[in-house]
Short mmCIF file of C-alpha atoms in Angstrom, two decimals:
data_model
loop_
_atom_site.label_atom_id
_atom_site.label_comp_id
_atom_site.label_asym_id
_atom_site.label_seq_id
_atom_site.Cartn_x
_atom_site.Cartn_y
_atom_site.Cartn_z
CA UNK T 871 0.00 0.00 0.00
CA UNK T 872 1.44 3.40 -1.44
CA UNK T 873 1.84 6.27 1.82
CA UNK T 874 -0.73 8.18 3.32
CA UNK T 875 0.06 11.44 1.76
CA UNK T 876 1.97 13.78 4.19
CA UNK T 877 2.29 17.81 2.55
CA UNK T 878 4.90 20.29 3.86
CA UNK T 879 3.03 23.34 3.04
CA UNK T 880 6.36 25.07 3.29
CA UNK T 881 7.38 23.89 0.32
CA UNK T 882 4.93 26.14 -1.76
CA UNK T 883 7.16 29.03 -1.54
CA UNK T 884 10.52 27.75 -3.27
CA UNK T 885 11.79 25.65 -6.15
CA UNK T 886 9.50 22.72 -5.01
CA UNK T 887 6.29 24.65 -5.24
CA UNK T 888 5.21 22.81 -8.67
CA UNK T 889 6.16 19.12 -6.91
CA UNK T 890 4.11 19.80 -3.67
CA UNK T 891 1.41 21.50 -6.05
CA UNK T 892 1.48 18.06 -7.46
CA UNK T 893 0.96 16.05 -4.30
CA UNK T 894 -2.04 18.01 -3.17
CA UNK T 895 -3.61 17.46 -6.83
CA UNK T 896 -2.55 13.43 -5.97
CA UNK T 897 -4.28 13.46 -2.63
CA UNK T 898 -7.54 14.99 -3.84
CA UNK T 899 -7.73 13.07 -6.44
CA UNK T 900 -6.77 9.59 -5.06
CA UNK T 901 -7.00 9.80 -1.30
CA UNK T 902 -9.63 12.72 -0.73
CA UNK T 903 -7.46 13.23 2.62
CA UNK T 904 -4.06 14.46 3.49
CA UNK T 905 -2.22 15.32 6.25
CA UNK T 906 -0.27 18.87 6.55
CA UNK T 907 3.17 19.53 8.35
CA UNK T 908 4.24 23.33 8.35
CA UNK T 909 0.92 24.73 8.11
CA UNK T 910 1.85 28.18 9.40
CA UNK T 911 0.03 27.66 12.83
CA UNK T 912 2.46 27.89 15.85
CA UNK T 913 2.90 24.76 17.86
CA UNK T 914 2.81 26.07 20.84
CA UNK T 915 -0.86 27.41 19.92
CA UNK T 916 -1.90 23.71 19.01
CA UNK T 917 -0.10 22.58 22.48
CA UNK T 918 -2.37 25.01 24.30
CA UNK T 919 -5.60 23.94 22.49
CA UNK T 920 -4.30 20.66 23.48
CA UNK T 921 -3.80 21.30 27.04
CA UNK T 922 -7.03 22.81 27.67
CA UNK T 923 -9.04 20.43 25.01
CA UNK T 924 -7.82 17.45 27.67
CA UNK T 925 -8.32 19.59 31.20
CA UNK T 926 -12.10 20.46 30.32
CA UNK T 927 -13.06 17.20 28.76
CA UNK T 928 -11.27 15.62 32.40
CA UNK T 929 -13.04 18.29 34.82
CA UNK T 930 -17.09 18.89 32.90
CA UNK T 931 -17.61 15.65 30.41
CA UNK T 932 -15.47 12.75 31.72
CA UNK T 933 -18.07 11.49 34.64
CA UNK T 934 -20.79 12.72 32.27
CA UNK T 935 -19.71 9.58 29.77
CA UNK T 936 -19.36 7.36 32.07
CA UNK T 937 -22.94 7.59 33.75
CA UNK T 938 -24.02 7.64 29.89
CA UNK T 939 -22.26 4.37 29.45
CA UNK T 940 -23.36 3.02 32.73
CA UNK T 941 -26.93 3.85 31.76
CA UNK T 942 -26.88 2.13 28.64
CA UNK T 943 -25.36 -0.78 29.85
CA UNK T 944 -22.36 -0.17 26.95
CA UNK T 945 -20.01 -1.71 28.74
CA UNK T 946 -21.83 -5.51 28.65
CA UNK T 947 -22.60 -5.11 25.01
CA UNK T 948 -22.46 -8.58 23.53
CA UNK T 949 -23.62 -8.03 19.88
CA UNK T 950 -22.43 -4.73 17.45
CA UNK T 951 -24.14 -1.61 18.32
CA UNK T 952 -25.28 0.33 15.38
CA UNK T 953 -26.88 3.07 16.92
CA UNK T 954 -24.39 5.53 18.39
CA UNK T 955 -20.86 6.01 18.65
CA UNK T 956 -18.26 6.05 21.85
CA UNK T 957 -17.43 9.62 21.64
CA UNK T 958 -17.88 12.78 24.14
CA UNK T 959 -18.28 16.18 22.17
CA UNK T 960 -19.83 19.53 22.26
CA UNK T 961 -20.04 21.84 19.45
CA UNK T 962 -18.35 25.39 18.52
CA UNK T 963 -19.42 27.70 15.65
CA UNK T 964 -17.51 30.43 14.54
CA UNK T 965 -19.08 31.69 11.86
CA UNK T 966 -21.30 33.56 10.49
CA UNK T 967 -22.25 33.83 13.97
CA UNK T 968 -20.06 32.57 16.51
CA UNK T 969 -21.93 30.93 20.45
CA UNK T 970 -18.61 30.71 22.09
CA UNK T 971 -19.33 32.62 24.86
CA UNK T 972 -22.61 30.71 25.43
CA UNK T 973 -21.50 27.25 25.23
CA UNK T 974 -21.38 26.24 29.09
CA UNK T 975 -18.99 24.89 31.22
CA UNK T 976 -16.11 26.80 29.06
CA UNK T 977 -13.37 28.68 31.07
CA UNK T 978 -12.57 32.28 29.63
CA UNK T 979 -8.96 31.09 28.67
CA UNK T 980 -10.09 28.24 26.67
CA UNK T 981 -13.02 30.52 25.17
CA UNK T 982 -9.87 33.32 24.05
CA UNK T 983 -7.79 29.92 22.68
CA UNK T 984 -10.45 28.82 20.37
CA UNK T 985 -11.83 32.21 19.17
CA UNK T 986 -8.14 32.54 18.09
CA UNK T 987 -6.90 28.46 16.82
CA UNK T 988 -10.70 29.04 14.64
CA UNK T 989 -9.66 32.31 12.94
CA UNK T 990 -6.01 30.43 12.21
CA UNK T 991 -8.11 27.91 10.86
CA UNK T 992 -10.37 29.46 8.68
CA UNK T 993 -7.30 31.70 6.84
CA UNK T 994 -5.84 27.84 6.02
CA UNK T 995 -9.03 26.56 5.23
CA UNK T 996 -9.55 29.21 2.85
CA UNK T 997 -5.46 29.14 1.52
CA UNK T 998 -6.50 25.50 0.43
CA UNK T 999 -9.41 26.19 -0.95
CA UNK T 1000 -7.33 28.55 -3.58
CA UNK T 1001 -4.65 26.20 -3.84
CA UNK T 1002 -7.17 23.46 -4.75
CA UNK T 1003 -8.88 26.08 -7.17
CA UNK T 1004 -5.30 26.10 -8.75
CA UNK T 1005 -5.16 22.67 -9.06
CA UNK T 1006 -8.75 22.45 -10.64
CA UNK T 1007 -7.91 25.18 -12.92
CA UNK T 1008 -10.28 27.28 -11.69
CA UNK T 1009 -10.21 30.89 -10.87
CA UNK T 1010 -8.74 32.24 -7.34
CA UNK T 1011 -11.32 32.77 -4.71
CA UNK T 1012 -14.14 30.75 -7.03
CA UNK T 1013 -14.24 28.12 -4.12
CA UNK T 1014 -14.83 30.62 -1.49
CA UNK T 1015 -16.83 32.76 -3.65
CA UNK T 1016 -19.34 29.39 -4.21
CA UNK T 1017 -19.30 28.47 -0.40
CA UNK T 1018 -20.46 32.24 0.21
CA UNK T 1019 -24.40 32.45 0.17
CA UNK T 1020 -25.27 35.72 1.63
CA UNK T 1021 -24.05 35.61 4.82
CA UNK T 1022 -20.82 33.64 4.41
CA UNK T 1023 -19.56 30.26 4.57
CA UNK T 1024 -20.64 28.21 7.81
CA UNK T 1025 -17.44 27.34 9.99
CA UNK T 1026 -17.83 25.32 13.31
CA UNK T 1027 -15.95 22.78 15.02
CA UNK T 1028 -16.89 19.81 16.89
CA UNK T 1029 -14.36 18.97 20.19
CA UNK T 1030 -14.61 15.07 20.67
CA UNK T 1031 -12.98 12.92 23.04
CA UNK T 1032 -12.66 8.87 22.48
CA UNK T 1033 -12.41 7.53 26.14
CA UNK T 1034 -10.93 3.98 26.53
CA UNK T 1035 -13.48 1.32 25.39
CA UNK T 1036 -14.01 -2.04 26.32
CA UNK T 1037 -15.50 -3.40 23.32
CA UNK T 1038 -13.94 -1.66 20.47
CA UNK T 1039 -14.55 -4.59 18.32
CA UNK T 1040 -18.85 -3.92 19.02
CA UNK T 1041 -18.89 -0.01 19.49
CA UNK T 1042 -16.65 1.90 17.17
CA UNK T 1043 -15.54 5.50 18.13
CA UNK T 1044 -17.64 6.71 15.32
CA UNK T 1045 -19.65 5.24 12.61
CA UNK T 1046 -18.23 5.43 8.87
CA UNK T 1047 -19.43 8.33 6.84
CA UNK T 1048 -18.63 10.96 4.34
CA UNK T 1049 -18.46 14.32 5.85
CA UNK T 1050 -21.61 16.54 4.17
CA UNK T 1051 -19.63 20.14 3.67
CA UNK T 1052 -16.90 21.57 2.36
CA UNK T 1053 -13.53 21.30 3.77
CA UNK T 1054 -12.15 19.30 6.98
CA UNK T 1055 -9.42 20.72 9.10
CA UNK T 1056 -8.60 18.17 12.04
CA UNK T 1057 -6.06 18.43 14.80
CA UNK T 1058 -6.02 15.10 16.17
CA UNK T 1059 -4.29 13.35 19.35
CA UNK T 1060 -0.61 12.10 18.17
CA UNK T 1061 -0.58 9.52 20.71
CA UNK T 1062 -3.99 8.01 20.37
CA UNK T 1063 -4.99 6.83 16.89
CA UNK T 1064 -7.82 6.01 15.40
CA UNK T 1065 -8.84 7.28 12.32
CA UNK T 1066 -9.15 5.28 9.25
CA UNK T 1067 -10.34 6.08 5.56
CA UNK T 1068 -11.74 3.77 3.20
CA UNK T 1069 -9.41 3.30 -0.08
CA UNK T 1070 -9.66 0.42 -2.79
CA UNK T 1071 -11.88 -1.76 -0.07
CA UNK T 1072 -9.14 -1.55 2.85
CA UNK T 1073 -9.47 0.62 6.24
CA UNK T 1074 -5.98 2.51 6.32
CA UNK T 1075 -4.81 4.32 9.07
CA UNK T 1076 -4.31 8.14 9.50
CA UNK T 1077 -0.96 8.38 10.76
CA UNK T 1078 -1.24 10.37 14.32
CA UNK T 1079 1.70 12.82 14.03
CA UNK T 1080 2.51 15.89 16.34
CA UNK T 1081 1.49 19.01 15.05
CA UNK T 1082 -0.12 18.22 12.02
CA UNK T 1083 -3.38 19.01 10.62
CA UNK T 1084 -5.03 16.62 8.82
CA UNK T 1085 -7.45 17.75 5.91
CA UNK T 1086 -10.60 15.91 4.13
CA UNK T 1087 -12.73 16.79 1.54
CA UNK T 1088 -16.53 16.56 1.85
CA UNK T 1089 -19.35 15.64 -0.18
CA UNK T 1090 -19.78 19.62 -1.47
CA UNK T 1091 -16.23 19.52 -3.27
CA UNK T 1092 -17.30 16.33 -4.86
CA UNK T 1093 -20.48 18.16 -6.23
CA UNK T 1094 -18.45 21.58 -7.41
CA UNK T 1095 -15.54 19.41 -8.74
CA UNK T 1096 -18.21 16.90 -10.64
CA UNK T 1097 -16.44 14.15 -8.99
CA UNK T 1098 -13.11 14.85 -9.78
CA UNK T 1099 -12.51 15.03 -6.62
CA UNK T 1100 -14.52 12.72 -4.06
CA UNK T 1101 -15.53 12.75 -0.47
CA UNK T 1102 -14.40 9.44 1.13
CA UNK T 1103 -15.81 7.21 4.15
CA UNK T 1104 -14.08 7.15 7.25
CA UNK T 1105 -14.57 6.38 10.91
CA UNK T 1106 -12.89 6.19 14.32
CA UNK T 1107 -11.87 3.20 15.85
CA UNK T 1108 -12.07 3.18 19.58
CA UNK T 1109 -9.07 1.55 21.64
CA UNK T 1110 -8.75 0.10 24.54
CA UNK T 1111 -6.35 2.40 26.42
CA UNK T 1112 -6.10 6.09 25.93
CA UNK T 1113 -8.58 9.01 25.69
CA UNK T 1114 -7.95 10.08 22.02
CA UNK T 1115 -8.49 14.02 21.30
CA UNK T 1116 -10.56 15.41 18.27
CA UNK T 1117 -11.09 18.79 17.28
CA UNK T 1118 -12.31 18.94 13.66
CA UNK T 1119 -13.36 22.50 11.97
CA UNK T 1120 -15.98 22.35 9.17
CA UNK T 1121 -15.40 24.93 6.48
CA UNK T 1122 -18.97 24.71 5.43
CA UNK T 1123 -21.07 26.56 2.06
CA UNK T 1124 -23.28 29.39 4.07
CA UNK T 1125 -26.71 27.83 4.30
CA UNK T 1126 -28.19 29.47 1.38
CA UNK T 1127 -25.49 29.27 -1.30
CA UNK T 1128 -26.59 27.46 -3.95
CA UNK T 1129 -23.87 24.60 -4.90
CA UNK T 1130 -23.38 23.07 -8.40
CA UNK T 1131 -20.65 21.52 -10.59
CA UNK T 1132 -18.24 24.08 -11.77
CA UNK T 1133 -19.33 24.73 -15.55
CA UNK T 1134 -15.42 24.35 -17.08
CA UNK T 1135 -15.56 21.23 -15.36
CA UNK T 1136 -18.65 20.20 -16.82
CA UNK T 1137 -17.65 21.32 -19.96
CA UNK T 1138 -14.90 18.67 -20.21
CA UNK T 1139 -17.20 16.06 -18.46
CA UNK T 1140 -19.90 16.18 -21.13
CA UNK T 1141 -16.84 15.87 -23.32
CA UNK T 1142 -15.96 12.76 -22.15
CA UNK T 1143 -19.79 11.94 -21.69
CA UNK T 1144 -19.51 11.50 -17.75
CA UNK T 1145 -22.07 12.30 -15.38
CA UNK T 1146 -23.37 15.57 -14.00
CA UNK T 1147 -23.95 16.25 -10.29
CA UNK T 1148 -27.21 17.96 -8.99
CA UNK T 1149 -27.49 21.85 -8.35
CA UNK T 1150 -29.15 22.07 -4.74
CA UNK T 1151 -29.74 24.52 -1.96
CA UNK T 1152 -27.08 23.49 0.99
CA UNK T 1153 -29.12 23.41 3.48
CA UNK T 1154 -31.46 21.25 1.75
CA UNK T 1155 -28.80 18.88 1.29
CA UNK T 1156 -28.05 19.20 5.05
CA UNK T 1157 -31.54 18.14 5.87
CA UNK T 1158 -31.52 15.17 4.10
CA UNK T 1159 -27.59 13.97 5.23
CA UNK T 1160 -29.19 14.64 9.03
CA UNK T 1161 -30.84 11.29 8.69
CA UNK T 1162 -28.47 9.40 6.04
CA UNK T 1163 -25.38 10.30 7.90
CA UNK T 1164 -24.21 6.47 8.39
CA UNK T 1165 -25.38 5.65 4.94
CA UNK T 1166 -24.08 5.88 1.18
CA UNK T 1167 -23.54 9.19 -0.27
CA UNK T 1168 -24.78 8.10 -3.70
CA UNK T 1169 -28.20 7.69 -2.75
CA UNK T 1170 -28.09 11.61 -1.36
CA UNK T 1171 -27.06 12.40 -4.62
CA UNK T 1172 -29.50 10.52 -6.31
CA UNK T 1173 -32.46 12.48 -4.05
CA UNK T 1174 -31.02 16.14 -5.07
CA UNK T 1175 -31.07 15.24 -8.50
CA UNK T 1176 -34.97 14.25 -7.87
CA UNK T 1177 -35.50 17.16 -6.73
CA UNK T 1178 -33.40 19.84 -8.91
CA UNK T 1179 -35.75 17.39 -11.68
CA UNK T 1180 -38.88 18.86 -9.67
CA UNK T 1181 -37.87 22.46 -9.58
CA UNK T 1182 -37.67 22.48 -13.48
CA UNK T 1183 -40.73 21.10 -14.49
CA UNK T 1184 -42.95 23.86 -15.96
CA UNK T 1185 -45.24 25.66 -12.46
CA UNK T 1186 -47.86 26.47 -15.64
CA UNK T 1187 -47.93 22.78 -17.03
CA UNK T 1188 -47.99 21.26 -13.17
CA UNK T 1189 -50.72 23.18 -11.90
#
């Protein structure tokens, strides 16, 4: 099995710009994930986000899993469980509104950390949106400009923690899926691993490495890109020792941008006679993915395409 594909973003600003240009284009194309090293955000920020990430899951959500556990009897599980997933999390939006002052149970110095790691974040999400734009031979910005709506992109991030498990072999960490949005910026544990992707029918592991940030694509890019490049199923496995840390942003299209296949790339597409992808509202897509999650992203596809069929049939004729 070829490497998981590691990118030092450094490398964009000398002579091996065009090679690591290349790599990116390689992962998107064949891996939908990567994992970046010199990303431009200090370490000893990510060590802090760390520090705190660990203290607040250990002081307000620790006891809370376990009496959640104890109360579903998880812990004498004898067959798979399909339902749910052996994770603690809470959610964080930044934008276009941000609630981090309301979520509870949040010290101020953790608040100040992750108003700042999420504005770090969203200036690299957005730097790889263009450099993927590059790639795609599309216009600088056009990625951003389609994620816009009228308000902006969305842009959360959901803090999990994977305690030990007993049964990681009945209760995964989380459930495979493609993620619905945009563009995935995780800062994972380096100690604890866990997450896998789903390439050519085999599970692989995503290397746990200090500092890093791993990216993924979601099912959005597959739409703009008309499949050129692809969202890809992945889950978390839980272990048996460890509490493995999470924190992955969602650089999401604003709830009312209207997302569609980029025409140049449909252009060549219907040149080589391959299929188109739906045009859809996001948020319509987002209420249907609510309830699919855990299931084939194919199908969701299939459903927008039903509908984008509705929306052009003639109001006059249909009445």
């Amino acid at each position: 099995m070829e490497n998981f594909p590691i990118i030092n973003l450094e490398k964009l600003n000398g002579a091996e710009r065009a090679n690591t240009m290349g790599m990116i284009k390689d992962a998107c194309e064949n891996w939908g994930f990567f994992e970046l090293v010199n990303h431009g955000i200090p370490h000893e920020v990510m060590d802090t986000v760390e520090k705190l990430t660990k203290g607040h899951y250990k002081k307000c959500m620790e006891q809370r899993f376990k009496e959640l556990v104890a109360s579903k009897g998880l812990e004498a599980v004898q067959a798979e469980v399909t339902d749910l997933d052996w994770e603690s999390t809470f959610f964080l939006r930044h934008l276009p509104v941000s609630n981090i002052s309301d979520v509870p149970d949040l010290d101020d110095e953790y608040r100040e950390v992750m108003r700042d790691f999420a504005k770090r974040l969203e200036k690299l999400a957005e730097e790889l949106l263009d450099l993927l734009c590059e790639n795609l031979g599309l216009e600088k910005g056009y990625l951003k400009k389609a994620f816009y709506g009228t308000k902006g992109p969305n842009f959360g991030s959901k803090v999990s923690n994977y305690p030990p498990c007993p049964k990681p072999d009945l209760i995964k960490g989380l459930r495979a899926h493609t993620d619905a949005g945009g563009i995935v910026l995780l800062f994972q544990d380096d100690k604890v691993s866990g997450l896998q992707l789903l390439k050519d029918d085999q599970w692989i592991d995503v290397p746990p490495m200090r500092h890093s940030i791993v990216v993924n694509l979601g099912d959005q890019i597959e739409v703009i890109t008309n499949g050129k490049y692809k969202s890809v199923m992945h889950r978390v496995i839980a272990q048996t020792d460890g509490t493995r840390m999470s924190l992955a942003s969602f650089y999401n299209p604003g709830s009312d941008a209207v997302i569609y296949p980029a025409p140049t790339l449909v252009e060549k597409a219907a040149e080589e006679s391959k299929q188109v992808y739906p045009k859809f509202l996001f948020d319509d897509y987002m209420k249907l993915y609510a309830g699919l999650k855990f299931q084939a992203k194919e199908p969701r596809f299939e459903a927008m395409k039903a509908m984008e069929a509705e929306l052009k049939v003639d109001p006059i004729a249909s009445a």
